[in-house]
């Protein structure tokens, strides 16, 4: 399921990039008021802004919904993994290190004398 969602996520991102790059900038409409030839476009006098804008909007909504779902799924899975990590099973029965050794002294190495 997550693999299919990742593929859809990448396809939506690529489609969004393509649609955004196909749209005109804000400065493109300023020249069309003085006879820039906008009426001779393929999509009509208004241009392709309505279709491209609506398609970009819905792709952005899908992109963010998929992103939020994937983030929720990752945090939900992390919580379940933390619970499993805290359950040590057999290792929980292993006693802690012995407290009998003094903390300041190191064990003596055989074969070495303390005086030279």
XYZ file of C-alpha atoms in Angstrom:
116
model
C 0.000 0.000 0.000
C 2.767 2.411 0.940
C 4.682 1.662 -2.271
C 1.628 2.458 -4.410
C 1.063 5.634 -2.411
C 4.685 6.687 -2.961
C 4.331 6.165 -6.724
C 1.122 8.226 -6.801
C 2.839 10.882 -4.674
C 5.713 11.224 -7.162
C 3.342 11.291 -10.152
C 1.233 14.033 -8.546
C 4.377 16.041 -7.810
C 5.605 15.739 -11.403
C 2.173 16.688 -12.767
C 2.052 19.709 -10.457
C 5.470 20.872 -11.610
C 4.439 20.523 -15.257
C 1.181 22.427 -14.766
C 2.861 25.216 -12.830
C 5.499 25.654 -15.527
C 2.822 25.782 -18.263
C 0.978 28.674 -16.612
C 1.646 32.277 -17.441
C 3.230 34.629 -14.979
C 1.502 37.643 -13.427
C 3.224 40.040 -15.840
C 1.907 38.231 -18.929
C -1.591 39.724 -18.615
C -0.290 43.302 -18.568
C 0.870 43.115 -22.194
C -2.313 41.460 -23.413
C -4.355 44.570 -22.619
C -2.510 46.507 -25.314
C -3.087 43.993 -28.102
C -0.605 41.319 -27.148
C -2.453 38.738 -29.239
C -4.041 36.830 -26.356
C -7.252 36.316 -28.314
C -5.458 34.110 -30.821
C -4.437 31.475 -28.278
C -5.502 27.843 -28.414
C -7.589 28.029 -25.241
C -9.473 31.193 -26.221
C -9.284 34.830 -25.172
C -9.167 33.999 -21.486
C -6.328 31.592 -22.036
C -5.709 28.352 -20.248
C -5.640 29.901 -16.815
C -8.950 28.506 -15.630
C -8.212 24.874 -16.528
C -4.584 24.960 -15.452
C -5.398 26.806 -12.235
C -8.140 24.367 -11.252
C -6.026 21.341 -12.143
C -3.090 22.725 -10.149
C -5.364 23.413 -7.187
C -6.701 19.860 -7.084
C -3.260 18.357 -7.569
C -1.997 20.490 -4.672
C -4.880 19.299 -2.488
C -4.077 15.678 -3.365
C -0.367 16.308 -2.743
C -0.972 17.708 0.737
C -3.492 15.004 1.669
C -1.056 12.280 0.658
C 1.719 14.072 2.561
C -0.362 14.343 5.740
C -1.445 10.701 5.507
C 2.127 9.505 5.011
C 3.306 11.603 7.982
C 0.498 10.252 10.154
C 1.293 6.692 9.096
C 4.999 7.176 9.867
C 4.338 8.556 13.367
C 1.734 5.891 14.072
C 4.177 3.173 13.026
C 6.941 4.751 15.140
C 4.762 4.600 18.260
C 4.099 0.903 17.709
C 7.819 0.285 17.203
C 8.617 2.111 20.475
C 6.239 -0.125 22.387
C 7.848 -3.197 20.852
C 11.345 -1.858 21.632
C 10.482 -1.373 25.309
C 9.387 -5.002 25.609
C 12.705 -6.769 26.104
C 11.277 -10.253 26.554
C 13.963 -12.649 27.846
C 16.544 -9.868 28.141
C 14.405 -8.172 30.788
C 15.263 -11.084 33.133
C 19.056 -10.572 32.853
C 20.328 -9.074 36.119
C 22.119 -5.740 36.073
C 25.937 -5.545 36.393
C 27.233 -6.525 39.804
C 27.696 -3.710 42.280
C 30.463 -5.489 44.276
C 33.459 -4.051 42.413
C 34.789 -0.698 43.638
C 34.292 2.026 41.095
C 37.702 3.712 41.503
C 40.056 0.752 41.076
C 40.863 -1.253 37.972
C 41.481 -5.024 38.139
C 45.116 -6.073 38.370
C 46.745 -7.376 35.211
C 48.538 -10.719 35.745
C 52.274 -10.703 35.151
C 52.845 -7.010 35.874
C 54.175 -5.801 39.168
C 53.188 -2.559 40.788
C 56.832 -1.494 41.386
C 59.449 -1.284 38.633
